[in-house]
Amino acid sequence: MEGNATSNTHPHVVVIGGGFGGLAVARELAHTDARVTLIDRRNHHLFQPLLYQVATAGLSAPSIAAPLRQILRGQPNVTVLMDEAIGVDLDQHTVKLARGDITYDALVVATGATHAYFGHDDWERYAPGLKTLEDAFAIRRRVLVAFERAERENDPAQQQAWLNFVIVGGGATGVELAGTVAEIARHTLPREFRRADPRRANVLLIEAGPRLLPAFAPDLSDKARKQLEKLGVEVRLGTSVTDIDAQGVMLGDTPYAARTVLWAAGVAASPLGRLLGAPLDRAGRVLVEPDLSLPGHPDVFVIGDLASVTQSNGQLVPGVAPAAKQMGRYVAQLLKARWRGTTVDKPFRYRDDGTLATIGRMAAVAQFGRLKLSGILAWWVWLIAHIAFLIGFRNRLVVMLDWGWAYWTYQRHARIVTGIDERDRPRE
Amino acid sequence: MEGNATSNTHPHVVVIGGGFGGLAVARELAHTDARVTLIDRRNHHLFQPLLYQVATAGLSAPSIAAPLRQILRGQPNVTVLMDEAIGVDLDQHTVKLARGDITYDALVVATGATHAYFGHDDWERYAPGLKTLEDAFAIRRRVLVAFERAERENDPAQQQAWLNFVIVGGGATGVELAGTVAEIARHTLPREFRRADPRRANVLLIEAGPRLLPAFAPDLSDKARKQLEKLGVEVRLGTSVTDIDAQGVMLGDTPYAARTVLWAAGVAASPLGRLLGAPLDRAGRVLVEPDLSLPGHPDVFVIGDLASVTQSNGQLVPGVAPAAKQMGRYVAQLLKARWRGTTVDKPFRYRDDGTLATIGRMAAVAQFGRLKLSGILAWWVWLIAHIAFLIGFRNRLVVMLDWGWAYWTYQRHARIVTGIDERDRPRE
């Protein structure tokens, strides 16, 4: 067993998950006596807000990801371990890892969320979601290969099915994917195909609810829909997907032939939440105390997308990067106060610094309290904010360069297909 | 059947393979009456001379690859099809593709080479080679994960086995990989690990022959060895690998524990060569006529690494990018002359513009006829030549930027592990 908990005066903080929340805990504990062990299945932190750009061939993966141990190398009290947490023994203060156990004085669980198919797990095969770099490569492969197959297809109906794209879910990810796929079809590819004109592509964005981007004010939802339609996306609100298979989707009782379906509809909390034995909300998030600790376990905290925290206005803290960062800093400050022998009296409070969603070329919506923006101005705010929050000078520079290049040429530099298209794999 | 061969006056040239050779044929046939169909399994042309840099996390994949149809989009007489050639019917002038057949008036086969294990195909699982982007990702994953595993390992012997790297084969690829892995261990990673010091890594370069880089003059081979040793690589010449498994390699009768083994030893021609029914050399290359045509089939040509062409000095034309490009241009010019009703009397002649191999930071060897360079000067020539031959302005700019950044910081920006480490997959 590693990380003996009581033999020295340096408290051992184990953080599971190297996303925005986990990283904020580790950074906020710099220059303290604490020993921090950050555990992640992957070797990298991922800047998820730009993941859709990797999926749509605008950015390379290394531009939006950085090795966790490189980010934290200047912090000698942090040890990074690439390993997978498979259980927690709250009585023994021990985390069970795939390659051994580790004990803690304080534990922070920040393993985030994954996509959910509402009981239709068989849809995943036909409609991949977007949470990891592997997901992004799979979506990139599907979208690019679909145009290749259309070019190779002689039957007109089959060809059109390869040129039909359905995106399920009208939240930020669905809107971003739909806008970008439409731009690729209309502007990036046309001159390159000789048989199947990419401009014949249909991009359908399906949302079961009454409006897009429910996190925004209704008038911004409406503006987002209009901007998407201008980019060539067909938006269908109040429409439910009742089935998905290799040939397309069922919209209510109406089949729609589309060989490429992308899933941006459902999010479920990481399965590690269930293993903590605490009450969960409907989406599987852990119902934490106002100080983000696990009920009955003041040394265990759950933060980020995995935590279910209700604000004073009755709404849940949203599953966004700024909220995860704020939770991480809050927990680290609470621990520091506790080690000093004092306490943090205030419960966690989410400070909403604004919400942004991009739609496509010079199209975005933004909401800062009462200030609402849309169109070009919102797009510039979105662009500058995302460059600013990227990690690493090299990445900021290259992303700016790639965006500038893409803007002027309509080209997307990462149009590289690797790996196997799932649609070619025979079903077992 | 597509590509009706005789119904119009535009000859139909089918090119299989979008590497340096195939692309040169298509480009040289711009502004002709010919219809060109370029077929490749992949959607991209790959700049293979820099593939080792993707494998060692220095460059992102899209920086050294570009979609074939983007490269050729300005050439309206070219149709690019992403498909796989599975057979050729020479009598019917037909290529069998995975998704349909296609007829030709002239056929150019340029499918290159892959790695070979000299009858030990089971070694591939333990010692991946480097020919495709997928190979590069697999090697990147193995090298980066090995250091992660060492950090996670408590047993000192096991830890050292994770820190031992064996590269089999002392040609250009082996030398490049060995030099870069040593640099990563000595300079990039040390500050980032807390338990397993990367400086304890051993990088072993094994060559069965008496010297490294046999394509160069013997004194340059010697200089390459000395430069590698200065970078921290242990070079073993005249040493044969007799077995490889998950634990390491057998060097003659001596086992050497190493969890990471990379294969840079053998090259075999693409299997399509065998399907042409022509005589092959020992490495499976097609023995072509002096005009690169298939014996008995003046309308079928084999170029690039798949062709076995003996020069007037008795030596084979080497399997390098400039030779493939020259062959591609030669065949296109021969076809153009034939369509004009004239002939090209001269057989193909390889013009050696020089050979370059990089070893590591400011270390390389270069040979231009009698002029031999090594060290910093050769390294600059290598660097400038490789930037110049990259396709695309964006790629040149970003590669320069990434190299400059890597040079000053010793960092490698693409240290992102994705996919599954084969060493974690249970053997069937």
PDB file of N, CA and C in Angstrom, chain A residues 85 96 196 236 265 393:
ATOM      1  N   ALA A  85      -8.947   4.564 -11.007  1.00  0.00           N
ATOM      2  CA  ALA A  85      -9.601   4.294  -9.718  1.00  0.00           C
ATOM      3  C   ALA A  85     -10.759   3.349  -9.962  1.00  0.00           C
ATOM      4  N   LYS A  96      -8.869   2.217  -4.283  1.00  0.00           N
ATOM      5  CA  LYS A  96      -8.391   1.036  -5.003  1.00  0.00           C
ATOM      6  C   LYS A  96      -8.115   1.429  -6.448  1.00  0.00           C
ATOM      7  N   ALA A 196     -19.780  13.325 -56.073  1.00  0.00           N
ATOM      8  CA  ALA A 196     -20.815  13.613 -55.084  1.00  0.00           C
ATOM      9  C   ALA A 196     -20.572  15.021 -54.558  1.00  0.00           C
ATOM     10  N   ARG A 236     -34.617  21.127 -36.105  1.00  0.00           N
ATOM     11  CA  ARG A 236     -35.952  20.616 -35.782  1.00  0.00           C
ATOM     12  C   ARG A 236     -36.121  20.569 -34.273  1.00  0.00           C
ATOM     13  N   ALA A 265     -26.707  14.551 -26.914  1.00  0.00           N
ATOM     14  CA  ALA A 265     -27.978  14.749 -26.211  1.00  0.00           C
ATOM     15  C   ALA A 265     -27.895  14.528 -24.712  1.00  0.00           C
ATOM     16  N   PHE A 393       1.760  28.309 -24.018  1.00  0.00           N
ATOM     17  CA  PHE A 393       1.990  29.355 -24.998  1.00  0.00           C
ATOM     18  C   PHE A 393       1.982  28.795 -26.413  1.00  0.00           C
TER      19      PHE A 393
END
